[in-house]
């Protein structure tokens, strides 16, 4: 039997703190997984469901975007994948009775954890203007309401169409097509808050905004640098890949302000030996200060050049001269900037010692095949784009792009965030993509760029956008500057959420609001032509099918493609020549169109029949061709930046605990970091804490300081003395989003700088 959701809320947030763990996974992980899964699903459903995750005839894990290995274990999932599945396959339900019992004013007082724990949404629900209760509504009426509002807009650009990254390729393709037939490129997505900086930096330098390695490359690498990523929690299956890489002789350098458990010792739950002993993954740990990565890579580049310039190094091949000559552009300017890198400044920016950097250099020079992996620790800074460009410089210098065992590896978050972008979910679409849409569907797509997430919030705030539609996600909780974002959302005329689970975005609404409940990945999708499957693209550009088998959570759910098709028919009517009805009936007909519009998808339906899926083309990886403006891989030479802190302040990063999936909170523990039963904690280096007179266990308010002079405050955090880098602090998202100023974003990519918030810690009034 599944257990009931918690009744009381606010759930008691009373953190208990123990020593952080050194090893990740292993037996405790399995026990933990089964406990959480059984609470949601009961024993039988847990076993049946978990066995189908990531199997060739099963569904793609809705957890992260890490690829599936060629040879899959019977249980090809990880602890956190299993939690993501349990969250969706839960037997708990949010019915119209629930909404009758809980007015919206009540929902706004509840924690995100409590809301999520209530279970799956079962009926389309409508919140009328001035009402305080969502009421059940028919699908027809729901589409009428949306159509009314969309048609009354002064311009289609007053509507926003957000996407979170779980949406399938088929649904995403239809969704962007609908928005563009309506007449807008306002397609902000979670990627704007996530890997946008990677996309920006990579498109400019190598000509494609995606990683250049496949799983097999990791197994062939001599050196893997993992910077700004916590795979033990967020991409647990990556640890198995790193373990295999090490068995093949690779060395691993970890660059992180925190000593994250998984990168220390890993106990592979899928091998008996791994369970007992575990393997140490990291060979060299560089405990860097937040935002110090650009300086670090710049100095390494200087040292590589110096090695190449030195008499003893002449001809040593420290730099790959032939590759640089044949395939790159901008080398001279870059080399000049790199040679000017300053040791002292680098030591200040990184907080590292000379010895550690020298050791890293030796490992770099000894490696013939190097891969750099990264995630949010690199992308969510003001200077994220130049930081990632510097990583590209570092790899180009030794010819580490476009050959086996080497390359760039941005590790994506949401399971189909990369696919959604490939399908055209982008506020700044390429002209060639729009041309292809125009040719295939016979309408003139809008050419003007749309709003990204931050600009969408400003548009709502300023009354320039009036209808907000979300395909999944939890926009108000995931976005920065919570108070600003919530106020902005309340100004909308209509907010609509296509969702599986209840979340805060359903409580903070426009004048009218709709909740449209949808099928999850685990569920059977039956349409006019029979059972359907969808497709997804993983972090390494592999496309494959995903087929749900479970009975849907309620008979009233529609699939995401069906919702878009019906909405499009209702809103666009006869003006649209697109066969929406046929698309809804048979998703293979959507894939036929994708095949004609998007390069790399030729013969889509035939190729996706291969259970292993297929790889999308990637010119730099496949043929060392760089489709950039210069036709070559571009070296760049931006000035080095790093955050500078005023006296008595700390730099706060906002990150994930082990028991959450973004804004979905599975539980109140962060096992690897030794935190139990609470989320309002702030991790502070003991030396900093001593200087700031903050004892372990005391309570503080986090107050963010930004140049607009507005005081942003998150009250009541328990101080935890923790071995993070000096001057740095860490606390969980989304509780701390209230501290991230809307205007504090990365240059070029406009991604909120969620890993770089200047804060002062004030004793809490209640302490
Ligand atoms: N279980 C689970 N899985 C998930 C998610 C989840 O919430 N839960 N979220 C998914 C999503 S959408 C994403 S984007 C990914 C996120 O995956 P991660 O990027 O691993 O997630 P974060 O928790 O934000 O962790 C950031 C890591 O970077 C480090 N870091 C922070 N700032 C810096 C810096 O300036 N320099 C360096 N070198 N390191 C830094 C932090 O200490 C931390 O280890 O995970 C995906 N997978
Ligand atoms: N401060 C701070 N803010 C951050 C980050 C950070 O590190 N720090 N990280 C950023 C990152 S990397 C990301 S990706 C964003 C995440 O932003 P979002 O993607 O918007 O947020 P999620 O929490 O993943 O969304 C969860 C909701 O998605 C819905 N959902 C789940 N599965 C499905 C499905 O199959 N279909 C549909 N239609 N709905 C579904 C459920 O209703 C659930 O409540 O947050 C960003 N915000
Ligand atoms: Mo993400």
mmCIF file of N, CA, C and O and ligand atoms in Angstrom, residues 62 88 121 162-167 190-191 193-195 376 380 413-414 417 470-475 477-480 498-503 506 516 518-521 560 654-656 661-664 732-734 736-737 740 752 754-755, ligand 2:
data_model
loop_
_atom_site.group_PDB
_atom_site.id
_atom_site.type_symbol
_atom_site.label_atom_id
_atom_site.label_comp_id
_atom_site.label_asym_id
_atom_site.label_seq_id
_atom_site.Cartn_x
_atom_site.Cartn_y
_atom_site.Cartn_z
ATOM 1 N N UNK A 62 12.468 9.972 -16.521
ATOM 2 C CA UNK A 62 12.194 11.412 -16.481
ATOM 3 C C UNK A 62 13.164 12.166 -15.575
ATOM 4 O O UNK A 62 13.001 13.362 -15.362
ATOM 5 N N UNK A 88 6.003 10.495 -10.191
ATOM 6 C CA UNK A 88 5.018 10.518 -11.280
ATOM 7 C C UNK A 88 4.043 9.348 -11.188
ATOM 8 O O UNK A 88 2.847 9.487 -11.431
ATOM 9 N N UNK A 121 -2.559 15.261 -10.595
ATOM 10 C CA UNK A 121 -3.752 16.020 -10.979
ATOM 11 C C UNK A 121 -4.646 15.142 -11.852
ATOM 12 O O UNK A 121 -4.157 14.433 -12.732
ATOM 13 N N UNK A 162 5.868 29.078 -22.342
ATOM 14 C CA UNK A 162 7.032 28.502 -21.629
ATOM 15 C C UNK A 162 7.060 26.984 -21.809
ATOM 16 O O UNK A 162 6.020 26.344 -21.916
ATOM 17 N N UNK A 163 8.268 26.426 -21.803
ATOM 18 C CA UNK A 163 8.433 24.966 -21.826
ATOM 19 C C UNK A 163 9.438 24.538 -20.766
ATOM 20 O O UNK A 163 10.505 25.134 -20.645
ATOM 21 N N UNK A 164 9.112 23.489 -20.022
ATOM 22 C CA UNK A 164 10.099 22.853 -19.151
ATOM 23 C C UNK A 164 10.654 21.677 -19.952
ATOM 24 O O UNK A 164 10.081 21.278 -20.953
ATOM 25 N N UNK A 165 11.761 21.116 -19.524
ATOM 26 C CA UNK A 165 12.477 20.178 -20.399
ATOM 27 C C UNK A 165 12.063 18.724 -20.370
ATOM 28 O O UNK A 165 12.827 17.869 -20.796
ATOM 29 N N UNK A 166 10.851 18.429 -19.906
ATOM 30 C CA UNK A 166 10.438 17.015 -19.953
ATOM 31 C C UNK A 166 9.607 16.718 -21.180
ATOM 32 O O UNK A 166 9.323 15.569 -21.501
ATOM 33 N N UNK A 167 9.179 17.793 -21.845
ATOM 34 C CA UNK A 167 8.294 17.655 -22.994
ATOM 35 C C UNK A 167 8.970 16.866 -24.111
ATOM 36 O O UNK A 167 10.126 17.105 -24.437
ATOM 37 N N UNK A 190 13.115 26.400 -19.845
ATOM 38 C CA UNK A 190 13.950 26.223 -18.656
ATOM 39 C C UNK A 190 15.423 26.325 -19.026
ATOM 40 O O UNK A 190 16.253 26.669 -18.193
ATOM 41 N N UNK A 191 15.736 26.036 -20.276
ATOM 42 C CA UNK A 191 17.125 26.127 -20.721
ATOM 43 C C UNK A 191 17.682 27.545 -20.541
ATOM 44 O O UNK A 191 18.876 27.716 -20.313
ATOM 45 N N UNK A 193 17.439 29.235 -18.062
ATOM 46 C CA UNK A 193 17.949 29.334 -16.680
ATOM 47 C C UNK A 193 19.029 28.291 -16.420
ATOM 48 O O UNK A 193 19.503 28.152 -15.305
ATOM 49 N N UNK A 194 19.361 27.520 -17.442
ATOM 50 C CA UNK A 194 20.123 26.284 -17.212
ATOM 51 C C UNK A 194 21.403 26.273 -18.048
ATOM 52 O O UNK A 194 22.409 26.845 -17.646
ATOM 53 N N UNK A 195 21.362 25.676 -19.250
ATOM 54 C CA UNK A 195 22.572 25.555 -20.062
ATOM 55 C C UNK A 195 22.652 26.588 -21.187
ATOM 56 O O UNK A 195 23.431 26.407 -22.124
ATOM 57 N N UNK A 376 25.746 23.341 -13.861
ATOM 58 C CA UNK A 376 25.321 24.668 -13.422
ATOM 59 C C UNK A 376 26.409 25.487 -12.723
ATOM 60 O O UNK A 376 26.317 26.704 -12.645
ATOM 61 N N UNK A 380 25.833 29.379 -14.446
ATOM 62 C CA UNK A 380 24.987 30.363 -13.757
ATOM 63 C C UNK A 380 25.804 31.457 -13.071
ATOM 64 O O UNK A 380 25.657 31.716 -11.875
ATOM 65 N N UNK A 413 20.349 18.992 -17.978
ATOM 66 C CA UNK A 413 19.532 18.725 -16.814
ATOM 67 C C UNK A 413 18.313 17.905 -17.138
ATOM 68 O O UNK A 413 18.342 16.670 -17.126
ATOM 69 N N UNK A 414 17.216 18.563 -17.472
ATOM 70 C CA UNK A 414 15.956 17.888 -17.773
ATOM 71 C C UNK A 414 16.162 16.866 -18.881
ATOM 72 O O UNK A 414 16.942 17.086 -19.816
ATOM 73 N N UNK A 417 15.523 18.386 -22.396
ATOM 74 C CA UNK A 417 15.731 19.823 -22.620
ATOM 75 C C UNK A 417 16.503 20.057 -23.919
ATOM 76 O O UNK A 417 16.234 20.999 -24.666
ATOM 77 N N UNK A 470 2.150 27.510 -19.869
ATOM 78 C CA UNK A 470 3.347 26.706 -19.567
ATOM 79 C C UNK A 470 3.130 25.244 -19.926
ATOM 80 O O UNK A 470 2.163 24.628 -19.485
ATOM 81 N N UNK A 471 4.019 24.732 -20.748
ATOM 82 C CA UNK A 471 4.043 23.299 -21.034
ATOM 83 C C UNK A 471 4.974 22.668 -20.005
ATOM 84 O O UNK A 471 6.174 22.537 -20.213
ATOM 85 N N UNK A 472 4.401 22.327 -18.848
ATOM 86 C CA UNK A 472 5.189 21.727 -17.768
ATOM 87 C C UNK A 472 5.927 22.772 -16.948
ATOM 88 O O UNK A 472 5.828 23.977 -17.172
ATOM 89 N N UNK A 473 6.686 22.293 -15.960
ATOM 90 C CA UNK A 473 7.528 23.161 -15.150
ATOM 91 C C UNK A 473 6.787 23.856 -14.027
ATOM 92 O O UNK A 473 5.599 23.632 -13.791
ATOM 93 N N UNK A 474 7.534 24.709 -13.352
ATOM 94 C CA UNK A 474 7.009 25.433 -12.192
ATOM 95 C C UNK A 474 7.634 26.823 -12.234
ATOM 96 O O UNK A 474 8.561 27.133 -11.491
ATOM 97 N N UNK A 475 7.131 27.626 -13.155
ATOM 98 C CA UNK A 475 7.777 28.881 -13.524
ATOM 99 C C UNK A 475 8.018 29.809 -12.344
ATOM 100 O O UNK A 475 9.116 30.337 -12.181
ATOM 101 N N UNK A 477 8.326 29.275 -9.191
ATOM 102 C CA UNK A 477 9.295 28.807 -8.183
ATOM 103 C C UNK A 477 10.693 28.680 -8.758
ATOM 104 O O UNK A 477 11.678 28.879 -8.057
ATOM 105 N N UNK A 478 10.796 28.341 -10.043
ATOM 106 C CA UNK A 478 12.112 28.117 -10.645
ATOM 107 C C UNK A 478 12.790 29.423 -11.053
ATOM 108 O O UNK A 478 14.007 29.492 -11.161
ATOM 109 N N UNK A 479 12.004 30.459 -11.280
ATOM 110 C CA UNK A 479 12.552 31.721 -11.774
ATOM 111 C C UNK A 479 13.213 32.510 -10.644
ATOM 112 O O UNK A 479 12.923 32.288 -9.472
ATOM 113 N N UNK A 480 14.082 33.444 -11.006
ATOM 114 C CA UNK A 480 14.740 34.262 -9.980
ATOM 115 C C UNK A 480 13.780 35.287 -9.377
ATOM 116 O O UNK A 480 12.660 35.450 -9.863
ATOM 117 N N UNK A 498 0.007 23.258 -18.142
ATOM 118 C CA UNK A 498 -0.131 21.842 -18.473
ATOM 119 C C UNK A 498 0.789 21.103 -17.503
ATOM 120 O O UNK A 498 2.009 21.282 -17.555
ATOM 121 N N UNK A 499 0.225 20.320 -16.594
ATOM 122 C CA UNK A 499 1.029 19.783 -15.491
ATOM 123 C C UNK A 499 0.638 18.363 -15.134
ATOM 124 O O UNK A 499 -0.490 17.929 -15.387
ATOM 125 N N UNK A 500 1.566 17.699 -14.501
ATOM 126 C CA UNK A 500 1.265 16.386 -13.930
ATOM 127 C C UNK A 500 0.965 16.506 -12.435
ATOM 128 O O UNK A 500 0.144 15.774 -11.903
ATOM 129 N N UNK A 501 1.694 17.434 -11.778
ATOM 130 C CA UNK A 501 1.580 17.557 -10.330
ATOM 131 C C UNK A 501 1.291 18.998 -9.938
ATOM 132 O O UNK A 501 1.657 19.931 -10.647
ATOM 133 N N UNK A 502 0.705 19.104 -8.743
ATOM 134 C CA UNK A 502 0.403 20.424 -8.198
ATOM 135 C C UNK A 502 1.704 21.136 -7.814
ATOM 136 O O UNK A 502 2.607 20.521 -7.256
ATOM 137 N N UNK A 503 1.790 22.429 -8.113
ATOM 138 C CA UNK A 503 2.962 23.186 -7.643
ATOM 139 C C UNK A 503 2.597 24.652 -7.431
ATOM 140 O O UNK A 503 1.455 25.067 -7.661
ATOM 141 N N UNK A 506 0.532 27.002 -9.685
ATOM 142 C CA UNK A 506 -0.934 26.906 -9.757
ATOM 143 C C UNK A 506 -1.596 27.804 -8.721
ATOM 144 O O UNK A 506 -2.790 28.073 -8.804
ATOM 145 N N UNK A 516 -4.250 22.213 -16.726
ATOM 146 C CA UNK A 516 -4.568 21.165 -17.690
ATOM 147 C C UNK A 516 -3.727 19.934 -17.352
ATOM 148 O O UNK A 516 -2.517 19.925 -17.545
ATOM 149 N N UNK A 518 -1.972 16.338 -17.453
ATOM 150 C CA UNK A 518 -1.469 15.597 -18.608
ATOM 151 C C UNK A 518 -0.834 14.271 -18.220
ATOM 152 O O UNK A 518 -0.536 14.025 -17.050
ATOM 153 N N UNK A 519 -0.654 13.429 -19.222
ATOM 154 C CA UNK A 519 0.000 12.132 -19.028
ATOM 155 C C UNK A 519 1.467 12.327 -18.694
ATOM 156 O O UNK A 519 2.105 13.222 -19.242
ATOM 157 N N UNK A 520 2.012 11.462 -17.868
ATOM 158 C CA UNK A 520 3.457 11.438 -17.645
ATOM 159 C C UNK A 520 4.090 10.408 -18.575
ATOM 160 O O UNK A 520 3.389 9.638 -19.234
ATOM 161 N N UNK A 521 5.425 10.414 -18.588
ATOM 162 C CA UNK A 521 6.170 9.477 -19.452
ATOM 163 C C UNK A 521 5.912 8.018 -19.192
ATOM 164 O O UNK A 521 6.102 7.182 -20.041
ATOM 165 N N UNK A 560 0.284 15.552 -23.932
ATOM 166 C CA UNK A 560 0.731 16.892 -24.336
ATOM 167 C C UNK A 560 0.490 17.141 -25.837
ATOM 168 O O UNK A 560 -0.014 18.211 -26.204
ATOM 169 N N UNK A 654 23.193 28.859 -5.076
ATOM 170 C CA UNK A 654 21.916 28.214 -4.783
ATOM 171 C C UNK A 654 21.890 26.904 -5.552
ATOM 172 O O UNK A 654 22.021 26.894 -6.770
ATOM 173 N N UNK A 655 21.775 25.793 -4.836
ATOM 174 C CA UNK A 655 21.963 24.496 -5.486
ATOM 175 C C UNK A 655 20.932 23.478 -5.026
ATOM 176 O O UNK A 655 20.024 23.803 -4.278
ATOM 177 N N UNK A 656 21.095 22.245 -5.507
ATOM 178 C CA UNK A 656 20.122 21.193 -5.247
ATOM 179 C C UNK A 656 20.547 20.295 -4.088
ATOM 180 O O UNK A 656 21.725 19.968 -3.954
ATOM 181 N N UNK A 661 13.994 17.333 -7.105
ATOM 182 C CA UNK A 661 14.210 17.485 -8.534
ATOM 183 C C UNK A 661 13.784 18.904 -8.882
ATOM 184 O O UNK A 661 12.594 19.187 -9.015
ATOM 185 N N UNK A 662 14.727 19.774 -8.988
ATOM 186 C CA UNK A 662 14.427 21.197 -9.183
ATOM 187 C C UNK A 662 13.437 21.643 -8.113
ATOM 188 O O UNK A 662 13.731 21.531 -6.935
ATOM 189 N N UNK A 663 12.253 22.102 -8.511
ATOM 190 C CA UNK A 663 11.329 22.604 -7.487
ATOM 191 C C UNK A 663 10.491 21.493 -6.866
ATOM 192 O O UNK A 663 9.675 21.751 -5.991
ATOM 193 N N UNK A 664 10.647 20.262 -7.343
ATOM 194 C CA UNK A 664 9.934 19.136 -6.752
ATOM 195 C C UNK A 664 10.763 18.586 -5.601
ATOM 196 O O UNK A 664 11.902 18.156 -5.796
ATOM 197 N N UNK A 732 19.926 25.906 -0.525
ATOM 198 C CA UNK A 732 19.118 25.253 -1.551
ATOM 199 C C UNK A 732 18.218 26.214 -2.318
ATOM 200 O O UNK A 732 17.704 27.183 -1.783
ATOM 201 N N UNK A 733 18.039 25.844 -3.564
ATOM 202 C CA UNK A 733 17.030 26.435 -4.445
ATOM 203 C C UNK A 733 15.811 25.543 -4.314
ATOM 204 O O UNK A 733 16.000 24.358 -4.062
ATOM 205 N N UNK A 734 14.557 25.968 -4.386
ATOM 206 C CA UNK A 734 14.095 27.315 -4.718
ATOM 207 C C UNK A 734 13.879 28.248 -3.518
ATOM 208 O O UNK A 734 13.466 29.381 -3.726
ATOM 209 N N UNK A 736 15.856 29.923 -1.934
ATOM 210 C CA UNK A 736 16.714 31.107 -2.007
ATOM 211 C C UNK A 736 16.509 31.928 -3.272
ATOM 212 O O UNK A 736 17.217 32.913 -3.486
ATOM 213 N N UNK A 737 15.547 31.525 -4.136
ATOM 214 C CA UNK A 737 15.356 32.296 -5.379
ATOM 215 C C UNK A 737 14.924 33.725 -5.102
ATOM 216 O O UNK A 737 15.131 34.618 -5.922
ATOM 217 N N UNK A 740 17.840 36.096 -5.649
ATOM 218 C CA UNK A 740 18.532 36.271 -6.929
ATOM 219 C C UNK A 740 17.888 37.419 -7.713
ATOM 220 O O UNK A 740 16.756 37.286 -8.177
ATOM 221 N N UNK A 752 20.025 33.631 -15.300
ATOM 222 C CA UNK A 752 20.166 34.170 -13.954
ATOM 223 C C UNK A 752 21.447 33.650 -13.279
ATOM 224 O O UNK A 752 21.776 32.465 -13.388
ATOM 225 N N UNK A 754 22.526 32.384 -10.638
ATOM 226 C CA UNK A 754 22.081 31.716 -9.405
ATOM 227 C C UNK A 754 23.221 31.168 -8.558
ATOM 228 O O UNK A 754 23.002 30.743 -7.437
ATOM 229 N N UNK A 755 24.430 31.129 -9.113
ATOM 230 C CA UNK A 755 25.563 30.622 -8.332
ATOM 231 C C UNK A 755 26.451 31.764 -7.855
ATOM 232 O O UNK A 755 27.597 31.530 -7.469
HETATM 233 N N1 LIG B 2 18.152 29.662 -7.702
HETATM 234 C C1 LIG B 2 18.167 28.756 -8.663
HETATM 235 N N2 LIG B 2 17.161 28.721 -9.557
HETATM 236 C C2 LIG B 2 17.171 27.797 -10.524
HETATM 237 C C3 LIG B 2 18.229 26.869 -10.653
HETATM 238 C C4 LIG B 2 19.291 26.935 -9.708
HETATM 239 O O1 LIG B 2 20.265 26.138 -9.754
HETATM 240 N N3 LIG B 2 19.226 27.885 -8.720
HETATM 241 N N4 LIG B 2 18.212 25.975 -11.683
HETATM 242 C C5 LIG B 2 17.476 26.336 -12.893
HETATM 243 C C6 LIG B 2 17.361 25.181 -13.777
HETATM 244 S S1 LIG B 2 18.838 24.436 -14.220
HETATM 245 C C7 LIG B 2 16.188 24.737 -14.279
HETATM 246 S S2 LIG B 2 16.210 23.531 -15.494
HETATM 247 C C8 LIG B 2 14.897 25.331 -13.860
HETATM 248 C C9 LIG B 2 13.763 24.280 -13.744
HETATM 249 O O2 LIG B 2 12.569 24.884 -13.974
HETATM 250 P P1 LIG B 2 11.227 24.036 -14.353
HETATM 251 O O3 LIG B 2 11.538 23.037 -15.382
HETATM 252 O O4 LIG B 2 10.177 25.040 -14.648
HETATM 253 O O5 LIG B 2 10.874 23.359 -12.959
HETATM 254 P P2 LIG B 2 10.639 21.897 -12.424
HETATM 255 O O6 LIG B 2 10.761 21.998 -10.966
HETATM 256 O O7 LIG B 2 11.532 20.919 -13.091
HETATM 257 O O8 LIG B 2 9.104 21.610 -12.805
HETATM 258 C C10 LIG B 2 8.374 20.709 -12.045
HETATM 259 C C11 LIG B 2 6.928 20.613 -12.480
HETATM 260 O O9 LIG B 2 6.841 20.071 -13.786
HETATM 261 C C12 LIG B 2 5.616 19.376 -13.935
HETATM 262 N N5 LIG B 2 5.872 18.141 -14.687
HETATM 263 C C13 LIG B 2 6.641 17.099 -14.334
HETATM 264 N N6 LIG B 2 6.629 16.163 -15.314
HETATM 265 C C14 LIG B 2 5.843 16.636 -16.299
HETATM 266 C C15 LIG B 2 5.452 16.154 -17.580
HETATM 267 O O10 LIG B 2 5.823 15.056 -18.016
HETATM 268 N N7 LIG B 2 4.636 16.973 -18.326
HETATM 269 C C16 LIG B 2 4.190 18.179 -17.870
HETATM 270 N N8 LIG B 2 3.429 18.925 -18.650
HETATM 271 N N9 LIG B 2 4.541 18.633 -16.661
HETATM 272 C C17 LIG B 2 5.352 17.891 -15.899
HETATM 273 C C18 LIG B 2 5.076 19.071 -12.557
HETATM 274 O O11 LIG B 2 3.813 19.707 -12.429
HETATM 275 C C19 LIG B 2 6.131 19.656 -11.616
HETATM 276 O O12 LIG B 2 5.528 20.337 -10.543
HETATM 277 O O13 LIG B 2 15.080 25.990 -12.586
HETATM 278 C C20 LIG B 2 16.106 26.967 -12.626
HETATM 279 N N10 LIG B 2 16.110 27.752 -11.391
#
